[in-house]
Amino acid sequence: AQSVAQPEDQVNVAEGNPLTVKCTYSVSGNPYLFWYVQYPNRGLQFLLKYITGDNLVKGSYGFEAEFNKSQTSFHLKKPSALVSDSALYFCAVRGAYSGAGSYQLTFGKGTKLSVIP
Amino acid sequence: DGGITQSPKYLFRKEGQNVTLSCEQNLNHDAMYWYRQDPGQGLRLIYYSQIVNDFQKGDIAEGYSVSREKKESFPLTVTSAQKNPTAFYLCASSRTDSQYSSYNEQFFGPGTRLTVL
């Protein structure tokens, strides 16, 4: 069965500093990985995904993620954090086949990012 | 939050009542999903549907029911059998109509916060 781990419940970073939110995964077969962001009392917004190809994936709002197959990791990164980046971040992996060509997503428990002015 | 709407934003339920949460999408997506979010637990799948008039149980379906009479709509009923329904409920949808549909991200609505009085 597929699983995702986000080892840090909370990450604090100073504004302007680089940020990293960690994610490790366990899958059978090729991993298809996603990052989402959630602002308070809102739905999840898609940031980026890794399917195949370049290990560095670029996404929305200046975020990027590095896929590392040997370490089974997919860490989210941003070179310079903004206060507005403060939110809850979820890593997800493609999970069980749902039929009709679609798959479920298995989510991590989320990491709260706080960017300190 | 894309083309997915959820209503109401806040919902209060008395003990023993059934309540229905609305989810509508105008993205022409075939697949729709319901998740429950509790603090520190990430997202857990309640029900999903790949096509009209068909749906399957997710990981925590007990105490919930759904219908899919129209492609655009996927309402969730929280029944009195659900013993701990207080949570944030998220609806999502995704494409299934391309050869790469298994790579497609899910799009989320803004959520409904349900509180039991």
XYZ file of C-alpha atoms in Angstrom:
234
model
C 0.000 0.000 0.000
C 1.114 3.540 -0.713
C 1.961 5.873 2.137
C 3.317 9.348 2.714
C 5.122 10.736 5.743
C 5.623 14.359 6.641
C 8.023 14.143 9.576
C 7.565 17.708 10.807
C 4.259 18.925 12.203
C 5.510 22.508 12.093
C 8.279 24.408 10.346
C 9.271 27.944 11.285
C 11.386 30.085 8.985
C 12.303 33.759 8.875
C 11.028 35.845 6.008
C 13.552 35.949 3.177
C 15.224 32.695 4.188
C 14.943 29.499 2.139
C 12.311 27.024 3.263
C 12.035 23.255 3.031
C 9.024 21.117 3.884
C 9.886 17.431 3.992
C 8.021 14.475 2.524
C 8.965 10.828 2.194
C 6.927 8.184 0.436
C 6.481 4.462 0.062
C 4.984 2.999 -3.108
C 5.065 -0.122 -5.181
C 5.925 0.853 -8.711
C 6.590 4.327 -10.039
C 5.730 7.176 -7.670
C 3.418 9.975 -8.742
C 3.717 12.747 -6.180
C 1.837 15.957 -5.446
C 2.062 18.993 -3.170
C -0.955 21.007 -2.036
C -1.308 24.100 0.154
C -4.230 24.966 2.437
C -4.908 28.383 3.910
C -7.086 28.599 7.047
C -10.660 27.453 6.526
C -10.091 26.981 2.806
C -9.829 24.072 0.408
C -6.562 22.646 -0.867
C -4.764 24.319 -3.761
C -2.531 22.342 -6.104
C 1.118 23.476 -6.153
C 3.015 20.959 -8.265
C 3.404 17.312 -9.214
C 6.112 14.855 -10.186
C 5.271 12.249 -12.795
C 8.539 11.535 -14.577
C 11.572 13.327 -15.991
C 13.521 16.118 -14.340
C 13.954 15.581 -10.609
C 13.414 19.283 -9.909
C 9.800 20.240 -10.434
C 8.706 23.867 -10.547
C 5.244 24.885 -9.454
C 3.026 27.773 -8.456
C 3.985 30.796 -6.322
C 7.745 30.179 -6.710
C 7.685 26.754 -5.093
C 9.665 23.809 -6.361
C 10.176 20.241 -5.226
C 13.075 17.862 -5.507
C 12.398 14.214 -6.226
C 15.012 11.815 -4.868
C 14.348 8.204 -5.756
C 17.145 6.706 -3.657
C 15.950 8.518 -0.537
C 12.252 8.146 -1.476
C 11.765 11.826 -0.782
C 9.921 14.696 -2.415
C 10.782 17.812 -0.413
C 9.076 21.126 -1.132
C 11.363 24.150 -1.368
C 11.336 27.868 -1.948
C 14.443 30.061 -2.174
C 13.000 33.018 -0.249
C 10.025 32.655 2.088
C 7.221 35.196 2.309
C 4.918 35.812 5.267
C 2.042 34.984 2.904
C 3.464 31.472 2.471
C 2.325 30.655 6.003
C -0.165 27.817 5.583
C -0.654 24.065 5.907
C 1.164 21.975 3.298
C 0.199 18.471 2.239
C 2.218 15.944 0.316
C 0.273 13.242 -1.548
C 1.045 10.129 -3.558
C -1.066 8.400 -6.151
C -2.708 5.483 -4.425
C -5.206 2.785 -5.250
C -6.842 2.525 -8.649
C -10.400 3.855 -8.492
C -11.571 2.626 -11.860
C -12.339 4.475 -15.121
C -8.729 5.621 -15.428
C -8.443 7.481 -12.144
C -6.602 6.878 -8.916
C -7.060 7.828 -5.291
C -4.612 10.121 -3.547
C -3.025 9.230 -0.232
C -2.210 12.335 1.796
C 0.327 13.010 4.488
C -0.843 14.549 7.758
C 0.323 18.003 6.788
C 3.045 20.415 7.890
C 2.221 23.842 9.241
C 4.605 26.434 7.850
C 5.024 29.686 9.734
C 7.065 32.456 8.138
C 8.189 34.963 10.723
C 8.528 38.617 9.692
C -10.849 26.929 -5.178
C -11.501 26.561 -8.918
C -14.895 25.586 -10.259
C -16.073 23.633 -7.246
C -18.588 25.069 -4.804
C -19.583 23.670 -1.441
C -22.460 24.786 0.717
C -23.060 25.707 3.376
C -19.730 27.011 4.631
C -20.729 26.319 8.236
C -23.278 23.755 9.388
C -24.532 22.875 12.826
C -26.164 19.551 13.588
C -28.105 18.405 16.580
C -27.701 14.905 17.927
C -29.727 12.383 15.919
C -30.117 14.579 12.842
C -29.111 13.793 9.296
C -27.527 16.661 7.369
C -26.577 16.994 3.706
C -23.532 18.817 2.390
C -23.673 20.112 -1.147
C -20.886 19.853 -3.728
C -21.213 21.186 -7.277
C -18.555 21.431 -9.997
C -18.546 23.091 -13.412
C -15.222 21.635 -14.544
C -16.830 18.808 -16.511
C -14.897 16.297 -14.397
C -16.108 12.722 -14.216
C -14.519 11.834 -10.883
C -15.598 13.358 -7.575
C -14.447 12.712 -4.006
C -15.396 13.491 -0.418
C -12.745 13.844 2.283
C -12.894 14.457 5.990
C -10.181 16.577 7.604
C -9.433 16.479 11.323
C -6.592 18.387 12.981
C -3.315 16.486 12.728
C -4.818 13.637 10.702
C -4.597 14.888 7.154
C -7.365 14.006 4.710
C -9.288 10.760 4.831
C -11.392 9.534 1.931
C -15.090 8.998 2.652
C -16.623 8.207 -0.752
C -15.718 8.643 -4.398
C -17.491 8.426 -7.716
C -16.033 7.912 -11.172
C -19.252 8.214 -13.123
C -22.893 9.167 -12.741
C -24.990 6.686 -10.759
C -21.923 4.891 -9.422
C -19.868 5.431 -6.281
C -17.585 3.496 -3.948
C -16.756 3.579 -0.269
C -13.484 5.071 0.823
C -11.577 4.433 4.021
C -14.136 5.887 6.471
C -17.570 5.504 4.834
C -19.473 4.322 7.934
C -22.154 6.805 8.927
C -22.104 8.596 5.580
C -24.046 8.247 2.326
C -23.764 9.837 -1.116
C -25.572 10.041 -4.436
C -24.420 10.896 -7.948
C -27.499 11.595 -10.059
C -25.809 14.301 -12.110
C -22.240 14.694 -13.307
C -22.003 18.116 -11.677
C -23.277 17.178 -8.235
C -22.084 14.839 -5.477
C -23.938 15.521 -2.192
C -22.813 13.933 1.057
C -25.250 13.035 3.841
C -23.914 12.718 7.354
C -26.293 10.392 9.128
C -27.058 9.995 12.807
C -25.006 6.793 12.687
C -21.817 8.864 12.392
C -20.832 9.187 16.033
C -18.212 11.897 15.720
C -19.138 14.048 12.728
C -17.558 17.325 13.831
C -14.907 17.985 11.156
C -14.023 19.946 8.033
C -15.399 18.298 4.891
C -13.771 18.747 1.507
C -15.105 17.847 -1.909
C -12.776 17.356 -4.875
C -12.943 16.426 -8.541
C -10.554 15.285 -11.257
C -10.449 14.431 -14.931
C -10.584 10.870 -16.198
C -10.952 11.487 -19.915
C -7.377 11.563 -21.179
C -4.694 8.943 -21.558
C -2.825 10.751 -18.787
C -5.800 10.982 -16.467
C -4.046 8.913 -13.857
C -1.585 11.766 -13.449
C -4.219 14.403 -12.963
C -4.369 16.396 -9.801
C -7.579 16.768 -7.839
C -9.254 20.156 -7.546
C -10.802 21.037 -4.197
C -13.789 23.049 -3.070
C -13.629 25.566 -0.183
C -14.989 23.102 2.374
C -17.847 22.856 4.866
C -17.221 22.946 8.608
C -19.707 20.751 10.422
C -20.213 21.090 14.151
C -22.395 18.898 16.328
C -24.216 20.802 19.060
